[in-house]
PDB file of C-alpha atoms in Angstrom:
ATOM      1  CA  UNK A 244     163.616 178.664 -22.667  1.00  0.00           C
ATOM      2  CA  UNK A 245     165.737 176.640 -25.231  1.00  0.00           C
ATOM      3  CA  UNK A 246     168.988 178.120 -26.121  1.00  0.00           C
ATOM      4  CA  UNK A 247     169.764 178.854 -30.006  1.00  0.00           C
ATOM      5  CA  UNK A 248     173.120 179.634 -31.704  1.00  0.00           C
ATOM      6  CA  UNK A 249     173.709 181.337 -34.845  1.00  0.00           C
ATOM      7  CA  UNK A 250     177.174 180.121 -36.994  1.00  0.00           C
ATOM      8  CA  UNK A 251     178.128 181.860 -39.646  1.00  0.00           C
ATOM      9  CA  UNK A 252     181.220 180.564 -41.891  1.00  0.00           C
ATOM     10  CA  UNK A 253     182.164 183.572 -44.069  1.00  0.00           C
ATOM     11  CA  UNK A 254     184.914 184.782 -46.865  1.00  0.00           C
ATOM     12  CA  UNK A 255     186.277 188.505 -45.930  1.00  0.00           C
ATOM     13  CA  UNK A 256     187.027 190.118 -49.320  1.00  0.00           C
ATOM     14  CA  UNK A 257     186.604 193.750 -48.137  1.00  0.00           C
ATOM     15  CA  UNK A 258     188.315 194.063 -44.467  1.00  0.00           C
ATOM     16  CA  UNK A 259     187.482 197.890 -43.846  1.00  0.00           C
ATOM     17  CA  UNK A 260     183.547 197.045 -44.941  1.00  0.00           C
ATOM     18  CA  UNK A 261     183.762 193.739 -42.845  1.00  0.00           C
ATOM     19  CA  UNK A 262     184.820 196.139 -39.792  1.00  0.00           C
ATOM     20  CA  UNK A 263     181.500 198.501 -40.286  1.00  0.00           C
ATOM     21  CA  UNK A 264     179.560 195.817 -40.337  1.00  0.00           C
ATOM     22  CA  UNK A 265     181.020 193.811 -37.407  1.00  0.00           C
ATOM     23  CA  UNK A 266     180.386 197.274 -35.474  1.00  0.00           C
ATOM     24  CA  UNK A 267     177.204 197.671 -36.762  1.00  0.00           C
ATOM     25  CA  UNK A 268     175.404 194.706 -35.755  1.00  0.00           C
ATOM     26  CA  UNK A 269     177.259 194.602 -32.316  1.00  0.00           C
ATOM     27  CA  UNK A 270     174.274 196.322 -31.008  1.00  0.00           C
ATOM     28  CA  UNK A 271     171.768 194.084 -32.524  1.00  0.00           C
ATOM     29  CA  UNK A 272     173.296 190.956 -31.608  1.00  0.00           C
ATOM     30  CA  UNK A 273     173.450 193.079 -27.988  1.00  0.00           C
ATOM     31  CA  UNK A 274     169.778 193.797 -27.788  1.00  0.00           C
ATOM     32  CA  UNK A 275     168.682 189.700 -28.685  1.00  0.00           C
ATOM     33  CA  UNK A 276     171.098 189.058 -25.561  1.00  0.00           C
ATOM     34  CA  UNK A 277     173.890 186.911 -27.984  1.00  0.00           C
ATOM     35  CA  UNK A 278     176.991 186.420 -26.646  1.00  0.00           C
ATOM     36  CA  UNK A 279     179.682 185.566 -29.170  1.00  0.00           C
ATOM     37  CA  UNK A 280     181.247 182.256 -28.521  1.00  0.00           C
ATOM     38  CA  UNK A 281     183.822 181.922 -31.494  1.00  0.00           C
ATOM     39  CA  UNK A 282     185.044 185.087 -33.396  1.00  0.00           C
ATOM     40  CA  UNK A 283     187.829 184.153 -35.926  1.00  0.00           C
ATOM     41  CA  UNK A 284     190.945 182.490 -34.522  1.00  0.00           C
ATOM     42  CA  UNK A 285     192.723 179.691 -35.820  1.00  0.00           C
ATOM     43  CA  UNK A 286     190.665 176.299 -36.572  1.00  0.00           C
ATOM     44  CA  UNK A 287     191.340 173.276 -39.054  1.00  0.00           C
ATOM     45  CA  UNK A 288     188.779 171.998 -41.645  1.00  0.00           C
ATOM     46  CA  UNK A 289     188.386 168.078 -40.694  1.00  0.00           C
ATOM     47  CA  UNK A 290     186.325 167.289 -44.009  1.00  0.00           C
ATOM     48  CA  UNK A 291     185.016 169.354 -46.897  1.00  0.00           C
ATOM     49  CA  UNK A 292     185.779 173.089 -47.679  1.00  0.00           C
ATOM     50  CA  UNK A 293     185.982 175.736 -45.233  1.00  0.00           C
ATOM     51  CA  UNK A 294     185.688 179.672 -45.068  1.00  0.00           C
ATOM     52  CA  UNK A 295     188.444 182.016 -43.730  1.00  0.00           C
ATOM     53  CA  UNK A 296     186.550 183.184 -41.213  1.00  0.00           C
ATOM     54  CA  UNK A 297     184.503 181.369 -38.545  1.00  0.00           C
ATOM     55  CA  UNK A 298     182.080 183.187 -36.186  1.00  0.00           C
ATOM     56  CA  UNK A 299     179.145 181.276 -33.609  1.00  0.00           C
ATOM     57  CA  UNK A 300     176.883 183.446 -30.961  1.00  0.00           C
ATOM     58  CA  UNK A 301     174.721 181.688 -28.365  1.00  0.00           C
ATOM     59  CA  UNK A 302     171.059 183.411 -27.864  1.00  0.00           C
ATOM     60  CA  UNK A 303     168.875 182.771 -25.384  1.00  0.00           C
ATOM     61  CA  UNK A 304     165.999 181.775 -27.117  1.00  0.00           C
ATOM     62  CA  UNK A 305     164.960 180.783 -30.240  1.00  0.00           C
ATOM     63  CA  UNK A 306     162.538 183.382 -30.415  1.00  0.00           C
ATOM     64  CA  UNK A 307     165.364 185.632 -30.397  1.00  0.00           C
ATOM     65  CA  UNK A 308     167.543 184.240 -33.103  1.00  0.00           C
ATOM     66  CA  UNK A 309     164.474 184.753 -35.763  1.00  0.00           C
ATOM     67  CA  UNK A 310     164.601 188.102 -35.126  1.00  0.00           C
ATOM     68  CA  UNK A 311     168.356 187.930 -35.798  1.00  0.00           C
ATOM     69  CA  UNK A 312     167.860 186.203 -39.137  1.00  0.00           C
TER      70      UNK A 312
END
């Protein structure tokens, strides 16, 4: 089965809501059998703008990631 990832560049305005929802959809991303690859961390925009925050999850398949979407 082909492998999918999911990347998600993102702007944290609201830390303690960022922190429910991180815990939240733990057990989603959990249950589509993602494993998170990059969470945060330090990184440097080569070209064009960037986010503060940087976050990519391998899935299995790409059957899975729709249902992540």
């Amino acid at each position: 089965m082909a492998k999918g990832y999911w990347i998600a560049r993102i702007d944290v305005h609201n830390m303690d809501g960022y922190k429910e929802y991180v815990a939240q959809n733990g057990a989603v991303f959990h249950k589509y059998g993602a494993k998170f690859l990059v969470r945060g961390g330090r990184y440097e925009a080569k070209e064009g703008s960037s986010r503060s925050r940087n976050v990519g999850a391998g899935i299995q398949g790409l059957r899975d990631r729709a249902q992540l979407l």
